[in-house]
PDB file of C-alpha atoms in Angstrom:
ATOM      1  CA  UNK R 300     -33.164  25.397  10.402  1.00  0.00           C
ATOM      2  CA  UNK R 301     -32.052  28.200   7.935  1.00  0.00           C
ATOM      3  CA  UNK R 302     -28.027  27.483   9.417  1.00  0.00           C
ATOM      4  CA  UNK R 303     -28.575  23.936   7.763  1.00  0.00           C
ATOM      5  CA  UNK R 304     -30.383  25.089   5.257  1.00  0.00           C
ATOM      6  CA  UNK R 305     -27.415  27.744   3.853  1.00  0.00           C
ATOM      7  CA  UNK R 306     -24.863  24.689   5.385  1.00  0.00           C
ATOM      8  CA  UNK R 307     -26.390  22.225   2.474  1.00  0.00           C
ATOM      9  CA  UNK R 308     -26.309  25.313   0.009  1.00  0.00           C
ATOM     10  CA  UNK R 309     -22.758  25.911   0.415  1.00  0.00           C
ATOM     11  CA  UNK R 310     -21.693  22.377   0.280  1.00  0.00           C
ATOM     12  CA  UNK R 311     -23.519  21.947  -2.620  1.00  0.00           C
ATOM     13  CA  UNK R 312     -21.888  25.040  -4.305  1.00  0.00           C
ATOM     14  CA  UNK R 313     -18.715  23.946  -3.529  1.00  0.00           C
ATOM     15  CA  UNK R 314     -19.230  20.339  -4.631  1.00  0.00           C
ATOM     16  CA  UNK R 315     -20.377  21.728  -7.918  1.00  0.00           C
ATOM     17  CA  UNK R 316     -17.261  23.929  -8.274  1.00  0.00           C
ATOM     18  CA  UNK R 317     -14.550  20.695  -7.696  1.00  0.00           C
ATOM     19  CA  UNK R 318     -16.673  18.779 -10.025  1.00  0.00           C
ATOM     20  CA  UNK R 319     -16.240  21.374 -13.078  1.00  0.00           C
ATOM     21  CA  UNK R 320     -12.982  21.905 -12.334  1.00  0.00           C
ATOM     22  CA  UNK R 321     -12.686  17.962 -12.708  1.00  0.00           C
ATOM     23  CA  UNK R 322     -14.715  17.751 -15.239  1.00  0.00           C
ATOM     24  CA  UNK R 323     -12.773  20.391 -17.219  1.00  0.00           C
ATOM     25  CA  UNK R 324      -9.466  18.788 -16.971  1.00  0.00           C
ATOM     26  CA  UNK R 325      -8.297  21.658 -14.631  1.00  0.00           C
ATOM     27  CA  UNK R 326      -7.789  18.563 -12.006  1.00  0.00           C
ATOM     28  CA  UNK R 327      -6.466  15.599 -13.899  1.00  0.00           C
ATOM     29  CA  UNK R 328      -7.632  12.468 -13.295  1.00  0.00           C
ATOM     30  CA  UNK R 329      -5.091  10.321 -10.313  1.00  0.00           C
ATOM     31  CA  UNK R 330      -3.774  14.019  -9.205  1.00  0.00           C
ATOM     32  CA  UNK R 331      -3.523  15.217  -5.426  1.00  0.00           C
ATOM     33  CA  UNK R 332      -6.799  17.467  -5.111  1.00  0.00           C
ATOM     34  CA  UNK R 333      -5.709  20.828  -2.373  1.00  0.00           C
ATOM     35  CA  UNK R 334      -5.793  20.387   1.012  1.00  0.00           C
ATOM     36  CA  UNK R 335      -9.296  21.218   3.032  1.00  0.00           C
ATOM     37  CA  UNK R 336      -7.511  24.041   4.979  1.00  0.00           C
ATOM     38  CA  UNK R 337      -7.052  25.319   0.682  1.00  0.00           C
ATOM     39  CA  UNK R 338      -9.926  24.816  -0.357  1.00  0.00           C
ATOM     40  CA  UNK R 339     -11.436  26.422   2.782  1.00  0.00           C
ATOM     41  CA  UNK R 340      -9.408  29.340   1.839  1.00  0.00           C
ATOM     42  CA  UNK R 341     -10.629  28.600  -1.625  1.00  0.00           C
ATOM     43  CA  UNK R 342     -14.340  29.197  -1.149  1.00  0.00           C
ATOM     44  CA  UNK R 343     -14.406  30.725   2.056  1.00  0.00           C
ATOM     45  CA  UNK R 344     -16.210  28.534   3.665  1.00  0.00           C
ATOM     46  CA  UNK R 345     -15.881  26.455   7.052  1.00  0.00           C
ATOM     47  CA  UNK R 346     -13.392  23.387   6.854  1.00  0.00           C
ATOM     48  CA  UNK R 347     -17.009  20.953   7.915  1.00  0.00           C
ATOM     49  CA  UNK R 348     -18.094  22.201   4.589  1.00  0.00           C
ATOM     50  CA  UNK R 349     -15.630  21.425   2.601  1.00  0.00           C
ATOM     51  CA  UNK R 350     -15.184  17.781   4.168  1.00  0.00           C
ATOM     52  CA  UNK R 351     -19.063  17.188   3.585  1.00  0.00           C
ATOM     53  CA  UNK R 352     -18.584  18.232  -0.431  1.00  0.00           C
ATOM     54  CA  UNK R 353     -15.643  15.748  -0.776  1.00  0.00           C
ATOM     55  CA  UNK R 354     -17.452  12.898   0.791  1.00  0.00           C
ATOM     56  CA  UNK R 355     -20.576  13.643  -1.925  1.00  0.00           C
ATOM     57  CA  UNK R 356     -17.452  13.434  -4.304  1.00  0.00           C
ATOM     58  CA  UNK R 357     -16.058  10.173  -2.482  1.00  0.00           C
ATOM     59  CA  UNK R 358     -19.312   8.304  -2.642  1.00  0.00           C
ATOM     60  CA  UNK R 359     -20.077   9.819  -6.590  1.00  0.00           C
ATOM     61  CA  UNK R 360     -16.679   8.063  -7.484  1.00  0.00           C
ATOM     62  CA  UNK R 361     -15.185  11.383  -8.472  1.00  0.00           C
ATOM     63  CA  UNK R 362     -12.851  11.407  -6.275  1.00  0.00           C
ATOM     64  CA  UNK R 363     -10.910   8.629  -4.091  1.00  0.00           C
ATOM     65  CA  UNK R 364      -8.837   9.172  -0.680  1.00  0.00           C
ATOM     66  CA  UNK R 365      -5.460   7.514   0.171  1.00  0.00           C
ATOM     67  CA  UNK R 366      -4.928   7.730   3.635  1.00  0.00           C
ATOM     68  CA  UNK R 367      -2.595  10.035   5.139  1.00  0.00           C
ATOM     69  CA  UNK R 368      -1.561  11.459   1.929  1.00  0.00           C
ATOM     70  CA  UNK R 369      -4.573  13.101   0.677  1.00  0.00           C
ATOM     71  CA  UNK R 370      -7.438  12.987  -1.733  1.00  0.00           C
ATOM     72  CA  UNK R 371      -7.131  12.215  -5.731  1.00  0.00           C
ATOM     73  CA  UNK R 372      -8.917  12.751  -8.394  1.00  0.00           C
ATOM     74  CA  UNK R 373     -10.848   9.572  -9.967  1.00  0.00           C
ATOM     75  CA  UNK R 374      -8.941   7.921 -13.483  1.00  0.00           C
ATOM     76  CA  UNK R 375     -11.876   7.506 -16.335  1.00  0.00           C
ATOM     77  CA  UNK R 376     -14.246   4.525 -14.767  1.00  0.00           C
ATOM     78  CA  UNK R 377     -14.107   1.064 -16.434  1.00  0.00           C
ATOM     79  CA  UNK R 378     -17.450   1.018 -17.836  1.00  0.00           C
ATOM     80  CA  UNK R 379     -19.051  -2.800 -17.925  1.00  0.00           C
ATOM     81  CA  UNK R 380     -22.238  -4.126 -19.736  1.00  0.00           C
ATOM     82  CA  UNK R 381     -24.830  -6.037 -17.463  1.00  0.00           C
ATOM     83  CA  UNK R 382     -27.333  -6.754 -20.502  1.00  0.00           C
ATOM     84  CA  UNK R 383     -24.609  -8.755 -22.880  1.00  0.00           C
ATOM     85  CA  UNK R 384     -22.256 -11.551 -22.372  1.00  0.00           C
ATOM     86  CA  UNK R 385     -21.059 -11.486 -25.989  1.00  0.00           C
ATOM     87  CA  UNK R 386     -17.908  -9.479 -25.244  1.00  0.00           C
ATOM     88  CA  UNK R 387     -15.878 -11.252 -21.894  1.00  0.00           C
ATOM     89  CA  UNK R 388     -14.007  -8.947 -19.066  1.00  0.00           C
ATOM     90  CA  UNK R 389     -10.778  -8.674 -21.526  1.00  0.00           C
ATOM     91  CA  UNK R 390     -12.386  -7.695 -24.454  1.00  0.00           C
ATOM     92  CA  UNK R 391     -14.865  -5.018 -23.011  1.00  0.00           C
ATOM     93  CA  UNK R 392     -11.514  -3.380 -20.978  1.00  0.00           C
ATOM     94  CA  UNK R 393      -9.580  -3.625 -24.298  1.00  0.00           C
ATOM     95  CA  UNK R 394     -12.482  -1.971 -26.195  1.00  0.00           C
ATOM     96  CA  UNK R 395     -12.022   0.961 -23.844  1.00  0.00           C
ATOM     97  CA  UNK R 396      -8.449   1.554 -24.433  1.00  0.00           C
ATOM     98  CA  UNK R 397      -7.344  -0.197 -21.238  1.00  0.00           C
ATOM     99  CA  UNK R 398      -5.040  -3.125 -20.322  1.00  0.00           C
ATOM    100  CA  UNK R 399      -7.058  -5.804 -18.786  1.00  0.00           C
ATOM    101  CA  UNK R 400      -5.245  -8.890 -16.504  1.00  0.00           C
ATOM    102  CA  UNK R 401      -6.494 -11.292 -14.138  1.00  0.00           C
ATOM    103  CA  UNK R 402      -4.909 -12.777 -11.217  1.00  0.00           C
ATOM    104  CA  UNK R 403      -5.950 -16.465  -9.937  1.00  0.00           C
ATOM    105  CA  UNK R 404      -4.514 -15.946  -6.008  1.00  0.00           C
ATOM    106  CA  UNK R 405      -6.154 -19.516  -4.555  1.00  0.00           C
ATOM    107  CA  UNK R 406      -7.735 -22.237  -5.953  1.00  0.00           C
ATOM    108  CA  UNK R 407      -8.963 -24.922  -3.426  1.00  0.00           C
ATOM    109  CA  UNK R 408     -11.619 -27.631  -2.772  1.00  0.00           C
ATOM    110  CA  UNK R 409     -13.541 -27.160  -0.004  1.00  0.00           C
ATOM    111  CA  UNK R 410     -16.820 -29.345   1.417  1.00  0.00           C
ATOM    112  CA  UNK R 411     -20.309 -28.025   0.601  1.00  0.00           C
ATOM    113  CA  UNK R 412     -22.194 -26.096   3.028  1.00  0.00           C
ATOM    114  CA  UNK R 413     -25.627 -25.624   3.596  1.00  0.00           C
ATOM    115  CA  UNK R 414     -25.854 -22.385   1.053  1.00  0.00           C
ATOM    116  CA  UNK R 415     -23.810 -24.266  -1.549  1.00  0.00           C
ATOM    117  CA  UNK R 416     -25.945 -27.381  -1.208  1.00  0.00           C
ATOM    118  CA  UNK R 417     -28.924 -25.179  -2.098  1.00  0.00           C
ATOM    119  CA  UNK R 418     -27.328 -23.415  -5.118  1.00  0.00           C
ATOM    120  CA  UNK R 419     -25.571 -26.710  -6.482  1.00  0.00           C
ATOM    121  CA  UNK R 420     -28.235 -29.442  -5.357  1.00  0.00           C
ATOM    122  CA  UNK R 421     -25.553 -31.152  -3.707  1.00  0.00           C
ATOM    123  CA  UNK R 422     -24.760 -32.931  -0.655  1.00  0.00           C
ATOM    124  CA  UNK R 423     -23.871 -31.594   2.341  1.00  0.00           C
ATOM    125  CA  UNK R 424     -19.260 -31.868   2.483  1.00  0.00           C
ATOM    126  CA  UNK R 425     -19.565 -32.744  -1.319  1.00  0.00           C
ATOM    127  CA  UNK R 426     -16.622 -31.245  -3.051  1.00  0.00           C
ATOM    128  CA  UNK R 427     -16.745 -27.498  -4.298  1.00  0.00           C
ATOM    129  CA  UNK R 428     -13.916 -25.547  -6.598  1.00  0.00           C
ATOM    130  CA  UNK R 429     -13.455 -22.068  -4.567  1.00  0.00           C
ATOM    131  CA  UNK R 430     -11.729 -20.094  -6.600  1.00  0.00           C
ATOM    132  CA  UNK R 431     -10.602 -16.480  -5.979  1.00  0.00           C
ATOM    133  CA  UNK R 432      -9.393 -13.967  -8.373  1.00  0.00           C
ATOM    134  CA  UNK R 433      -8.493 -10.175  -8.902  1.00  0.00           C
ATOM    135  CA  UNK R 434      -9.156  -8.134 -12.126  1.00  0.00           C
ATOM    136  CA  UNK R 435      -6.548  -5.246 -12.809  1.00  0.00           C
ATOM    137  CA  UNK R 436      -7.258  -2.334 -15.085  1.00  0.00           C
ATOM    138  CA  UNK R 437      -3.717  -0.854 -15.956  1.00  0.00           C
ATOM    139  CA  UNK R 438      -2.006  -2.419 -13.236  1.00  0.00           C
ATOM    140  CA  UNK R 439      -5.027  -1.586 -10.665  1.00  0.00           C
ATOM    141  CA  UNK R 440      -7.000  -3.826  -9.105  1.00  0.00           C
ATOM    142  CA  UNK R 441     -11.123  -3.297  -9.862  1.00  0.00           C
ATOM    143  CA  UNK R 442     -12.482  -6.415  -8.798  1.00  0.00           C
ATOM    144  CA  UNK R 443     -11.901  -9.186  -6.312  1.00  0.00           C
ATOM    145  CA  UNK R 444     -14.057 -12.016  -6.815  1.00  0.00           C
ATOM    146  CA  UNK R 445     -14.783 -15.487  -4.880  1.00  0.00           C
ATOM    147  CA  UNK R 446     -16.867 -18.404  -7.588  1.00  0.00           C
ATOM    148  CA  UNK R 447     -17.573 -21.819  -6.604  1.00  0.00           C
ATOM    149  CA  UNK R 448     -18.333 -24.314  -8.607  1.00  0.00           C
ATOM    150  CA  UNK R 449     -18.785 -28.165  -8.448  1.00  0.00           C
ATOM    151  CA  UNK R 450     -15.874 -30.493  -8.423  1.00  0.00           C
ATOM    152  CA  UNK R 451     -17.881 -33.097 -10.222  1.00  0.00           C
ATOM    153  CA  UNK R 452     -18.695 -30.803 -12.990  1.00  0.00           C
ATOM    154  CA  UNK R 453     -15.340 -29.338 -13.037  1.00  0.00           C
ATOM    155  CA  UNK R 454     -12.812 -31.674 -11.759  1.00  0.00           C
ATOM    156  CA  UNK R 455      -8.665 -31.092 -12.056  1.00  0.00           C
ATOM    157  CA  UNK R 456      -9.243 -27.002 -12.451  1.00  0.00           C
ATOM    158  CA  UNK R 457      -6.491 -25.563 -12.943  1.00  0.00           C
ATOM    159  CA  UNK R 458      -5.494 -22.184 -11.200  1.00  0.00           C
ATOM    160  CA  UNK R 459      -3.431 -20.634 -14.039  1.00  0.00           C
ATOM    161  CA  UNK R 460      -5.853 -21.834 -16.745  1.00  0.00           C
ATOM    162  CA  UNK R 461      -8.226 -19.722 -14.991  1.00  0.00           C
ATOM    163  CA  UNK R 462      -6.323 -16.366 -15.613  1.00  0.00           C
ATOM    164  CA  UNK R 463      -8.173 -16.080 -18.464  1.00  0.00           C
ATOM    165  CA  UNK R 464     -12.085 -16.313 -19.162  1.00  0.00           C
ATOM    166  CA  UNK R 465     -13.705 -18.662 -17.143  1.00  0.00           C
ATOM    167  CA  UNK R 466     -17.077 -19.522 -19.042  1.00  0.00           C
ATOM    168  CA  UNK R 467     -14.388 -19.958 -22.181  1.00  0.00           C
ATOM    169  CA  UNK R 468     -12.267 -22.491 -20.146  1.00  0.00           C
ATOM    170  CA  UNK R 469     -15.782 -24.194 -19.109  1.00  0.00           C
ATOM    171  CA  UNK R 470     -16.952 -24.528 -22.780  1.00  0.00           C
ATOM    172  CA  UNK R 471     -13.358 -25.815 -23.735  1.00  0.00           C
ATOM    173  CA  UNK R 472     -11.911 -27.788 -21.415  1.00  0.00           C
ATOM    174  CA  UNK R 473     -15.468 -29.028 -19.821  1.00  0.00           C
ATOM    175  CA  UNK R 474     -17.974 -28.638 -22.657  1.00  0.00           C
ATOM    176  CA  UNK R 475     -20.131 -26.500 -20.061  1.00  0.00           C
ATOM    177  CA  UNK R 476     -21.971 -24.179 -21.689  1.00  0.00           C
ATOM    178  CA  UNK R 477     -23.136 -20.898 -20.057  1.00  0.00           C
ATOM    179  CA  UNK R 478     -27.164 -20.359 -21.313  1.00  0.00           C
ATOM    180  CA  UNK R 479     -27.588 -17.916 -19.004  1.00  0.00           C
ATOM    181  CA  UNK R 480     -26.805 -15.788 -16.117  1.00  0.00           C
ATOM    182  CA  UNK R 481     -28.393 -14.040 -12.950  1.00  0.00           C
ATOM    183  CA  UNK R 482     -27.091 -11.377 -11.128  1.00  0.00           C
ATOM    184  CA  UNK R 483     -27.604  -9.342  -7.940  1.00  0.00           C
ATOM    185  CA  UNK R 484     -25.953  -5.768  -7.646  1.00  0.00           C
ATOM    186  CA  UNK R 485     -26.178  -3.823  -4.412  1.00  0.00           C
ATOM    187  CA  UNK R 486     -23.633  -1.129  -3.144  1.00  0.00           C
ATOM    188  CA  UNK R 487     -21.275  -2.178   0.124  1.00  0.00           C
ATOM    189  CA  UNK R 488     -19.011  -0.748   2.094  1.00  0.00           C
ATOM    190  CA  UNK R 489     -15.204  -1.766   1.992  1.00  0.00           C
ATOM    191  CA  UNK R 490     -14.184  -4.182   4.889  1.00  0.00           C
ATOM    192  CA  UNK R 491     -10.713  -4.345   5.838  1.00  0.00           C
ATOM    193  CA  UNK R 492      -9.970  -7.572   3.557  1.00  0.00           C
ATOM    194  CA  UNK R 493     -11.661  -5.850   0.889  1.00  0.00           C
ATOM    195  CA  UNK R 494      -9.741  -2.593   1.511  1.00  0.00           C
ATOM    196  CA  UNK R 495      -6.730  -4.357   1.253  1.00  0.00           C
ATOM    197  CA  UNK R 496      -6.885  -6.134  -1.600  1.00  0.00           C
ATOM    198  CA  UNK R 497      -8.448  -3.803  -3.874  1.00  0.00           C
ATOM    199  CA  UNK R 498      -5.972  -0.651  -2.190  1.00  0.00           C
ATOM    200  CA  UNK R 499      -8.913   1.312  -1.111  1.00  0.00           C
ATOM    201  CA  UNK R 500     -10.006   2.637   2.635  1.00  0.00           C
ATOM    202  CA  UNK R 501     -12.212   0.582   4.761  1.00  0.00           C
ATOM    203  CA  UNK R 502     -15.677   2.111   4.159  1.00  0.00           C
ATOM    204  CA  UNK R 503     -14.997   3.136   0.730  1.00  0.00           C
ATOM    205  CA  UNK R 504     -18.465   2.398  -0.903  1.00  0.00           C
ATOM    206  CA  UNK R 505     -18.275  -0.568  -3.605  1.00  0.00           C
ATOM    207  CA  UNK R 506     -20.325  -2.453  -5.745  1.00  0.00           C
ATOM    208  CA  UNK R 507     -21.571  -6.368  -4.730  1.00  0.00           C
ATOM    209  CA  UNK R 508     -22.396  -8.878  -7.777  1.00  0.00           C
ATOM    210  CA  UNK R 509     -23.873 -12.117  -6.883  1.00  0.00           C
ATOM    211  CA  UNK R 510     -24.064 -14.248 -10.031  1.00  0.00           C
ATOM    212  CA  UNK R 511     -25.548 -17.549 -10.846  1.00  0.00           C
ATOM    213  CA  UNK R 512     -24.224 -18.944 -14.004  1.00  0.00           C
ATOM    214  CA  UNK R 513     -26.708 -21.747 -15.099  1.00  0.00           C
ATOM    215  CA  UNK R 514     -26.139 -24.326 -18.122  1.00  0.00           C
ATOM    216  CA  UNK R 515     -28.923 -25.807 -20.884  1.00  0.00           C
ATOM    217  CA  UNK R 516     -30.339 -27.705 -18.503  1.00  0.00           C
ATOM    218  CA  UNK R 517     -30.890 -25.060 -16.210  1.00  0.00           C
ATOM    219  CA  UNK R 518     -28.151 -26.781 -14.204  1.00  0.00           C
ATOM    220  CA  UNK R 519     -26.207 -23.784 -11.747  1.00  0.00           C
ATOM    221  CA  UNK R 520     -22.441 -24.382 -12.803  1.00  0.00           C
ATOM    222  CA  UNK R 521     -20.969 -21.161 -11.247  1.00  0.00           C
ATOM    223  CA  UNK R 522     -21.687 -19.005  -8.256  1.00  0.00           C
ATOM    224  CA  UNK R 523     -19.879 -15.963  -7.956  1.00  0.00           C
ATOM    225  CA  UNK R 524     -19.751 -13.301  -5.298  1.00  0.00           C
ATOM    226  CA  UNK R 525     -17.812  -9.932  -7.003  1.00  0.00           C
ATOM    227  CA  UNK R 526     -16.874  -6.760  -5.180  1.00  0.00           C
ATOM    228  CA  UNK R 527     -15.711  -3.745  -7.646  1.00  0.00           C
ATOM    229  CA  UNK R 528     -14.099  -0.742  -6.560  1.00  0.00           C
ATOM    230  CA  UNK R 529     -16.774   2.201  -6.848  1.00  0.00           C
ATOM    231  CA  UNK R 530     -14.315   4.583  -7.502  1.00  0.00           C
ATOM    232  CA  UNK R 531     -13.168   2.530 -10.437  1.00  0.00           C
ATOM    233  CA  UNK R 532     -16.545   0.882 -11.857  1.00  0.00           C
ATOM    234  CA  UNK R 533     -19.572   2.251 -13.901  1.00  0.00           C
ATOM    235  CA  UNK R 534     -22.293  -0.055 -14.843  1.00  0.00           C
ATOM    236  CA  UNK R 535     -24.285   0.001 -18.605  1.00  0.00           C
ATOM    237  CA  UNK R 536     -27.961  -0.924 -18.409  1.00  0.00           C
ATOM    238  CA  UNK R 537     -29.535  -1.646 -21.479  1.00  0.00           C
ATOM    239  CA  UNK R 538     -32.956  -2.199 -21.734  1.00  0.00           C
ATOM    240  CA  UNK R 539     -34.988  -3.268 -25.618  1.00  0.00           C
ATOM    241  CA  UNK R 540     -38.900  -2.484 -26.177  1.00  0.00           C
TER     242      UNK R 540
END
């Protein structure tokens, strides 16, 4: 008991020392962190150690791994707003000093299934928009994101229209208006598919977004499923009393 007991003490201490070494600029954000076998060296302490502090770091978003060369510090995280959809993906990435694109990689109609017939109050093989798209931050990817919506709210869609904001292309092109949205967040783990197309490890921890986007009418125009990198990605909660 006291062997794990001094075990979690160390890897805490040493956790603590990468972190203000990060967090004084000493390691620069997208550098090469040492070794383990270094750091070992570092802190004296056993290479299990070590590993256990960097995967507290890992899962924190502090730090990300590329495999086979090594572990990196984390760039600044794109911070996003949950509570207001006054400022669009673009503008709150600009905001922050960052160059925000979006890349529309399929667009296809596909036939309702029993899920979609639920959130649309369609018919079962009624046509459905599936559209899937990344979100880059400086040239990396942050999100990858799958939405569905209706065909015959939204028919003739066009793929490279919706490289920009899609509730903007809804108002203009449709005259759908976005009242409101829901959303689900829950933390994942990176799937190969996933780990591939945002350039992260399988298992890498990541954030899930379900959204519903609903019209006047309380009509569901949009569903969305949205996986963010968790190295990359900070959520803002705001909450008025």
């Amino acid at each position: 008991m006291e062997n794990l007991q001094e075990e979690h003490a160390l890897h805490l201490k040493v956790r603590e020392n990468i972190l203000d070494l990060i967090q004084s600029g000493e390691y620069k954000p997208d550098t090469k962190l040492p070794t383990e076998a270094e750091f070992c060296e570092k802190y004296g302490v056993s290479r299990t150690t070590v590993r256990t502090a960097l995967q507290q770091l890992t899962q924190e978003g502090y730090v990300y791994k590329h495999q086979g060369r090594g572990t990196f510090v984390s760039g600044n995280k794109v911070k996003q707003k949950l509570t207001s959809t006054v400022e669009n993906f673009a503008e709150q990435i600009t905001m922050q000093g960052k160059n925000p694109s979006i890349k529309a990689i399929n667009l296809e109609v596909i036939q309702a299934d029993s899920f979609l017939v639920d959130v649309f109050d369609v018919a079962v093989g009624d046509p459905i928009n599936k559209l899937e798209r990344i979100r880059y931050v400086n040239g990396e990817p942050l999100q990858y994101e799958q939405a569905y919506l209706p065909w015959k709210l939204t028919p003739g869609l066009s793929k490279d229209a919706c490289e920009k904001s899609l509730y903007s292309l809804l108002d203009k092109q449709f005259d759908l208006k976005i009242k409101k949205t829901v959303e689900y967040l829950e933390i994942v783990l990176a799937d190969a598919v996933i780990a591939e197309t945002l350039n992260i490890s399988m298992g890498d921890p990541c954030f899930s977004l379900e959204t519903y986007a609903y019209l006047v009418d309380e009509t569901v125009v949009e569903y969305s499923k949205t996986i963010f990198r968790g190295d990359h990605a900070n959520f803002v909660i705001e909450r008025n009393y």
